[in-house]
Amino acid sequence: MSILKVARIAHPVLRSPAKAVPKEAFRDRLFQKLIDDMRVTMYEYEGVGLAAPQVHEGLRLAVIEVPGSEERARAEVPFMVLVNPVVTPIGDERENGWEGCLSVPDMRGVVPRLKRVKLEALDRHGKPYSLEAQDFFARVVQHECDHLDGHVYLDRMADMRSLTFIKEFEDHVHHDEE
Ligand SMILES: [Zn+2]
């Protein structure tokens, strides 16, 4: 497995809509390796999700894994693969929350996201699944699926004044919220 180079904003691959993964791909050794490489790349940079365009592959593919955290009120999400995902709102309730992105290094910003969504996708073997995601999991799903359409979280921020560097976030913002 290899740790992949992560594209940073201004690289065109992050602004181009990704292409659907074709059926033949699931039996392709290189496609399966790409998933494994995205997994270790996500771990290496301590992300909770990674989309294929972020590693210079214009495919509708993303991986997600969220370690549970009581302190941050995050439910655990075991490693999962999203191929050709479709996200549908459940209700219209939105919630503000902090987001960061491996393609926008060292920054955080507050982004309003739907609190609940339905996710329909294929797993790494091409098997369809469907689930309901809420809270932080729903946020990660929306963030990663946005990458497949050429969007980053900065585009979704309602107020750019919350944009902060991580160091300043730790120094000034994080403490205020506790
Ligand atoms: Zn991102």
PDB file of C-alpha atoms and ligand atoms in Angstrom:
ATOM      1  CA  MET A   1       0.000   0.000   0.000  1.00  0.00           C
ATOM      2  CA  SER A   2       1.169   3.508  -0.714  1.00  0.00           C
ATOM      3  CA  ILE A   3       0.477   6.880   0.812  1.00  0.00           C
ATOM      4  CA  LEU A   4      -0.791   9.065  -2.010  1.00  0.00           C
ATOM      5  CA  LYS A   5      -0.076  12.693  -2.740  1.00  0.00           C
ATOM      6  CA  VAL A   6      -3.034  14.886  -1.764  1.00  0.00           C
ATOM      7  CA  ALA A   7      -4.133  17.629  -4.179  1.00  0.00           C
ATOM      8  CA  ARG A   8      -4.504  21.081  -2.640  1.00  0.00           C
ATOM      9  CA  ILE A   9      -7.002  23.728  -3.668  1.00  0.00           C
ATOM     10  CA  ALA A  10      -6.299  25.434  -6.969  1.00  0.00           C
ATOM     11  CA  HIS A  11      -5.415  22.045  -8.489  1.00  0.00           C
ATOM     12  CA  PRO A  12      -8.020  21.657 -11.278  1.00  0.00           C
ATOM     13  CA  VAL A  13      -8.815  18.027 -10.305  1.00  0.00           C
ATOM     14  CA  LEU A  14     -10.566  19.375  -7.192  1.00  0.00           C
ATOM     15  CA  ARG A  15     -12.839  21.589  -9.297  1.00  0.00           C
ATOM     16  CA  SER A  16     -13.828  19.065 -11.971  1.00  0.00           C
ATOM     17  CA  PRO A  17     -16.900  16.837 -11.612  1.00  0.00           C
ATOM     18  CA  ALA A  18     -15.682  13.249 -11.168  1.00  0.00           C
ATOM     19  CA  LYS A  19     -16.712  10.421 -13.512  1.00  0.00           C
ATOM     20  CA  ALA A  20     -18.878   7.481 -12.466  1.00  0.00           C
ATOM     21  CA  VAL A  21     -16.966   4.311 -11.630  1.00  0.00           C
ATOM     22  CA  PRO A  22     -17.746   1.767 -14.385  1.00  0.00           C
ATOM     23  CA  LYS A  23     -18.892  -1.790 -13.559  1.00  0.00           C
ATOM     24  CA  GLU A  24     -15.655  -3.338 -14.833  1.00  0.00           C
ATOM     25  CA  ALA A  25     -13.630  -1.424 -12.276  1.00  0.00           C
ATOM     26  CA  PHE A  26     -14.617  -3.615  -9.331  1.00  0.00           C
ATOM     27  CA  ARG A  27     -12.602  -6.553 -10.680  1.00  0.00           C
ATOM     28  CA  ASP A  28      -9.632  -4.337 -11.517  1.00  0.00           C
ATOM     29  CA  ARG A  29      -6.713  -4.911  -9.154  1.00  0.00           C
ATOM     30  CA  LEU A  30      -5.600  -1.298  -9.553  1.00  0.00           C
ATOM     31  CA  PHE A  31      -9.041   0.004  -8.524  1.00  0.00           C
ATOM     32  CA  GLN A  32      -8.936  -2.141  -5.372  1.00  0.00           C
ATOM     33  CA  LYS A  33      -5.390  -0.913  -4.690  1.00  0.00           C
ATOM     34  CA  LEU A  34      -6.559   2.691  -5.090  1.00  0.00           C
ATOM     35  CA  ILE A  35      -9.142   2.094  -2.333  1.00  0.00           C
ATOM     36  CA  ASP A  36      -6.491   0.573  -0.031  1.00  0.00           C
ATOM     37  CA  ASP A  37      -4.104   3.427  -0.798  1.00  0.00           C
ATOM     38  CA  MET A  38      -6.835   6.010  -0.076  1.00  0.00           C
ATOM     39  CA  ARG A  39      -7.461   4.267   3.237  1.00  0.00           C
ATOM     40  CA  VAL A  40      -3.832   4.475   4.382  1.00  0.00           C
ATOM     41  CA  THR A  41      -3.557   8.039   3.045  1.00  0.00           C
ATOM     42  CA  MET A  42      -6.603   9.041   5.119  1.00  0.00           C
ATOM     43  CA  TYR A  43      -4.989   7.461   8.220  1.00  0.00           C
ATOM     44  CA  GLU A  44      -1.605   9.057   7.526  1.00  0.00           C
ATOM     45  CA  TYR A  45      -3.081  12.573   7.462  1.00  0.00           C
ATOM     46  CA  GLU A  46      -5.642  11.843  10.191  1.00  0.00           C
ATOM     47  CA  GLY A  47      -8.638  12.615   8.019  1.00  0.00           C
ATOM     48  CA  VAL A  48     -12.113  11.176   8.606  1.00  0.00           C
ATOM     49  CA  GLY A  49     -12.776  10.938   4.885  1.00  0.00           C
ATOM     50  CA  LEU A  50     -11.024  11.181   1.553  1.00  0.00           C
ATOM     51  CA  ALA A  51     -12.434  11.525  -1.956  1.00  0.00           C
ATOM     52  CA  ALA A  52     -10.688  10.205  -5.076  1.00  0.00           C
ATOM     53  CA  PRO A  53     -10.258  13.675  -6.690  1.00  0.00           C
ATOM     54  CA  GLN A  54      -8.170  14.594  -3.636  1.00  0.00           C
ATOM     55  CA  VAL A  55      -5.615  11.995  -4.751  1.00  0.00           C
ATOM     56  CA  HIS A  56      -5.772  13.110  -8.406  1.00  0.00           C
ATOM     57  CA  GLU A  57      -8.286  10.462  -9.536  1.00  0.00           C
ATOM     58  CA  GLY A  58     -11.405  11.928 -11.132  1.00  0.00           C
ATOM     59  CA  LEU A  59     -13.669   9.072 -10.005  1.00  0.00           C
ATOM     60  CA  ARG A  60     -16.873   9.036  -7.971  1.00  0.00           C
ATOM     61  CA  LEU A  61     -15.238   7.235  -5.092  1.00  0.00           C
ATOM     62  CA  ALA A  62     -14.639   8.173  -1.443  1.00  0.00           C
ATOM     63  CA  VAL A  63     -13.673   6.501   1.817  1.00  0.00           C
ATOM     64  CA  ILE A  64     -14.857   7.415   5.316  1.00  0.00           C
ATOM     65  CA  GLU A  65     -13.882   6.312   8.812  1.00  0.00           C
ATOM     66  CA  VAL A  66     -14.753   8.263  11.955  1.00  0.00           C
ATOM     67  CA  PRO A  67     -13.229   7.301  15.295  1.00  0.00           C
ATOM     68  CA  GLY A  68     -15.864   7.652  18.012  1.00  0.00           C
ATOM     69  CA  SER A  69     -15.334  10.526  20.438  1.00  0.00           C
ATOM     70  CA  GLU A  70     -17.493  11.323  23.443  1.00  0.00           C
ATOM     71  CA  GLU A  71     -15.714  14.622  23.948  1.00  0.00           C
ATOM     72  CA  ARG A  72     -16.543  15.763  20.429  1.00  0.00           C
ATOM     73  CA  ALA A  73     -19.954  14.033  20.388  1.00  0.00           C
ATOM     74  CA  ARG A  74     -19.014  11.905  17.392  1.00  0.00           C
ATOM     75  CA  ALA A  75     -20.431   8.457  16.834  1.00  0.00           C
ATOM     76  CA  GLU A  76     -17.978   5.903  15.466  1.00  0.00           C
ATOM     77  CA  VAL A  77     -18.252   5.080  11.766  1.00  0.00           C
ATOM     78  CA  PRO A  78     -16.267   1.977  10.750  1.00  0.00           C
ATOM     79  CA  PHE A  79     -14.256   2.126   7.520  1.00  0.00           C
ATOM     80  CA  MET A  80     -16.552   2.365   4.515  1.00  0.00           C
ATOM     81  CA  VAL A  81     -16.240   2.807   0.775  1.00  0.00           C
ATOM     82  CA  LEU A  82     -18.616   4.981  -1.256  1.00  0.00           C
ATOM     83  CA  VAL A  83     -18.734   4.294  -4.975  1.00  0.00           C
ATOM     84  CA  ASN A  84     -21.029   6.393  -7.185  1.00  0.00           C
ATOM     85  CA  PRO A  85     -22.787   7.772  -4.091  1.00  0.00           C
ATOM     86  CA  VAL A  86     -26.111   9.613  -4.198  1.00  0.00           C
ATOM     87  CA  VAL A  87     -27.034  11.812  -1.246  1.00  0.00           C
ATOM     88  CA  THR A  88     -30.644  12.806  -0.605  1.00  0.00           C
ATOM     89  CA  PRO A  89     -31.788  15.164   2.170  1.00  0.00           C
ATOM     90  CA  ILE A  90     -33.951  13.785   4.959  1.00  0.00           C
ATOM     91  CA  GLY A  91     -35.892  16.787   6.206  1.00  0.00           C
ATOM     92  CA  ASP A  92     -34.436  20.263   5.925  1.00  0.00           C
ATOM     93  CA  GLU A  93     -32.842  20.702   9.337  1.00  0.00           C
ATOM     94  CA  ARG A  94     -29.354  22.180   9.110  1.00  0.00           C
ATOM     95  CA  GLU A  95     -26.611  22.402  11.682  1.00  0.00           C
ATOM     96  CA  ASN A  96     -23.421  24.454  11.887  1.00  0.00           C
ATOM     97  CA  GLY A  97     -20.206  22.570  12.560  1.00  0.00           C
ATOM     98  CA  TRP A  98     -16.452  22.863  12.101  1.00  0.00           C
ATOM     99  CA  GLU A  99     -14.850  21.277   9.069  1.00  0.00           C
ATOM    100  CA  GLY A 100     -11.358  20.890   7.753  1.00  0.00           C
ATOM    101  CA  CYS A 101     -10.071  19.322   4.562  1.00  0.00           C
ATOM    102  CA  LEU A 102      -6.794  17.637   3.616  1.00  0.00           C
ATOM    103  CA  SER A 103      -6.899  19.697   0.408  1.00  0.00           C
ATOM    104  CA  VAL A 104      -7.125  22.947   2.400  1.00  0.00           C
ATOM    105  CA  PRO A 105      -4.342  22.199   4.871  1.00  0.00           C
ATOM    106  CA  ASP A 106      -4.183  23.651   8.378  1.00  0.00           C
ATOM    107  CA  MET A 107      -7.540  25.421   8.258  1.00  0.00           C
ATOM    108  CA  ARG A 108     -10.986  25.065   9.805  1.00  0.00           C
ATOM    109  CA  GLY A 109     -14.296  26.755   9.116  1.00  0.00           C
ATOM    110  CA  VAL A 110     -17.929  26.578  10.197  1.00  0.00           C
ATOM    111  CA  VAL A 111     -20.173  25.002   7.576  1.00  0.00           C
ATOM    112  CA  PRO A 112     -23.954  24.585   7.673  1.00  0.00           C
ATOM    113  CA  ARG A 113     -24.927  21.059   6.606  1.00  0.00           C
ATOM    114  CA  LEU A 114     -28.068  18.983   6.550  1.00  0.00           C
ATOM    115  CA  LYS A 115     -28.448  17.145   9.845  1.00  0.00           C
ATOM    116  CA  ARG A 116     -29.775  13.975   8.213  1.00  0.00           C
ATOM    117  CA  VAL A 117     -29.232  12.493   4.777  1.00  0.00           C
ATOM    118  CA  LYS A 118     -29.877   9.275   2.932  1.00  0.00           C
ATOM    119  CA  LEU A 119     -26.812   7.735   1.285  1.00  0.00           C
ATOM    120  CA  GLU A 120     -27.109   5.264  -1.581  1.00  0.00           C
ATOM    121  CA  ALA A 121     -23.872   3.883  -2.977  1.00  0.00           C
ATOM    122  CA  LEU A 122     -21.974   0.771  -4.027  1.00  0.00           C
ATOM    123  CA  ASP A 123     -19.383  -0.893  -1.826  1.00  0.00           C
ATOM    124  CA  ARG A 124     -15.888  -1.835  -3.053  1.00  0.00           C
ATOM    125  CA  HIS A 125     -17.259  -4.998  -4.653  1.00  0.00           C
ATOM    126  CA  GLY A 126     -20.054  -3.203  -6.506  1.00  0.00           C
ATOM    127  CA  LYS A 127     -22.794  -4.243  -4.089  1.00  0.00           C
ATOM    128  CA  PRO A 128     -25.452  -1.528  -3.566  1.00  0.00           C
ATOM    129  CA  TYR A 129     -26.251  -0.317  -0.072  1.00  0.00           C
ATOM    130  CA  SER A 130     -28.383   2.395   1.422  1.00  0.00           C
ATOM    131  CA  LEU A 131     -28.258   4.001   4.849  1.00  0.00           C
ATOM    132  CA  GLU A 132     -29.337   7.024   6.827  1.00  0.00           C
ATOM    133  CA  ALA A 133     -26.603   9.228   8.247  1.00  0.00           C
ATOM    134  CA  GLN A 134     -26.993  11.913  10.853  1.00  0.00           C
ATOM    135  CA  ASP A 135     -24.962  14.504  12.753  1.00  0.00           C
ATOM    136  CA  PHE A 136     -21.192  14.334  12.168  1.00  0.00           C
ATOM    137  CA  PHE A 137     -21.464  11.257   9.924  1.00  0.00           C
ATOM    138  CA  ALA A 138     -23.973  13.103   7.714  1.00  0.00           C
ATOM    139  CA  ARG A 139     -21.560  16.063   7.625  1.00  0.00           C
ATOM    140  CA  VAL A 140     -18.667  13.863   6.448  1.00  0.00           C
ATOM    141  CA  VAL A 141     -20.851  12.218   3.787  1.00  0.00           C
ATOM    142  CA  GLN A 142     -21.883  15.641   2.439  1.00  0.00           C
ATOM    143  CA  HIS A 143     -18.290  16.927   2.548  1.00  0.00           C
ATOM    144  CA  GLU A 144     -16.854  13.924   0.666  1.00  0.00           C
ATOM    145  CA  CYS A 145     -19.664  13.764  -1.906  1.00  0.00           C
ATOM    146  CA  ASP A 146     -19.206  17.501  -2.554  1.00  0.00           C
ATOM    147  CA  HIS A 147     -15.635  16.719  -3.678  1.00  0.00           C
ATOM    148  CA  LEU A 148     -17.068  14.467  -6.410  1.00  0.00           C
ATOM    149  CA  ASP A 149     -18.880  17.484  -7.870  1.00  0.00           C
ATOM    150  CA  GLY A 150     -15.881  19.799  -7.651  1.00  0.00           C
ATOM    151  CA  HIS A 151     -16.917  21.577  -4.446  1.00  0.00           C
ATOM    152  CA  VAL A 152     -14.884  22.176  -1.287  1.00  0.00           C
ATOM    153  CA  TYR A 153     -16.219  23.178   2.135  1.00  0.00           C
ATOM    154  CA  LEU A 154     -15.142  26.791   1.652  1.00  0.00           C
ATOM    155  CA  ASP A 155     -17.874  27.076  -1.021  1.00  0.00           C
ATOM    156  CA  ARG A 156     -20.461  25.993   1.556  1.00  0.00           C
ATOM    157  CA  MET A 157     -19.514  28.368   4.368  1.00  0.00           C
ATOM    158  CA  ALA A 158     -22.264  30.857   5.232  1.00  0.00           C
ATOM    159  CA  ASP A 159     -19.843  33.278   6.906  1.00  0.00           C
ATOM    160  CA  MET A 160     -16.176  33.347   5.937  1.00  0.00           C
ATOM    161  CA  ARG A 161     -15.302  35.082   9.202  1.00  0.00           C
ATOM    162  CA  SER A 162     -15.128  31.722  10.987  1.00  0.00           C
ATOM    163  CA  LEU A 163     -12.239  30.616   8.747  1.00  0.00           C
ATOM    164  CA  THR A 164      -9.228  29.966  10.969  1.00  0.00           C
ATOM    165  CA  PHE A 165      -5.839  28.288  11.004  1.00  0.00           C
ATOM    166  CA  ILE A 166      -5.746  25.192  13.208  1.00  0.00           C
ATOM    167  CA  LYS A 167      -3.182  26.728  15.567  1.00  0.00           C
ATOM    168  CA  GLU A 168      -5.321  29.817  16.113  1.00  0.00           C
ATOM    169  CA  PHE A 169      -8.375  27.548  16.390  1.00  0.00           C
ATOM    170  CA  GLU A 170      -6.683  25.674  19.256  1.00  0.00           C
ATOM    171  CA  ASP A 171      -5.505  28.931  20.863  1.00  0.00           C
ATOM    172  CA  HIS A 172      -8.670  31.016  20.597  1.00  0.00           C
ATOM    173  CA  VAL A 173     -11.730  29.164  19.377  1.00  0.00           C
ATOM    174  CA  HIS A 174     -11.611  25.653  20.794  1.00  0.00           C
ATOM    175  CA  HIS A 175     -11.271  26.940  24.376  1.00  0.00           C
ATOM    176  CA  ASP A 176     -14.124  29.416  24.020  1.00  0.00           C
ATOM    177  CA  GLU A 177     -16.429  26.555  23.143  1.00  0.00           C
ATOM    178  CA  GLU A 178     -15.664  24.477  26.211  1.00  0.00           C
TER     179      GLU A 178
HETATM  180 ZN    ZN B   1     -12.240  17.578   1.891  1.00  0.00          ZN
END
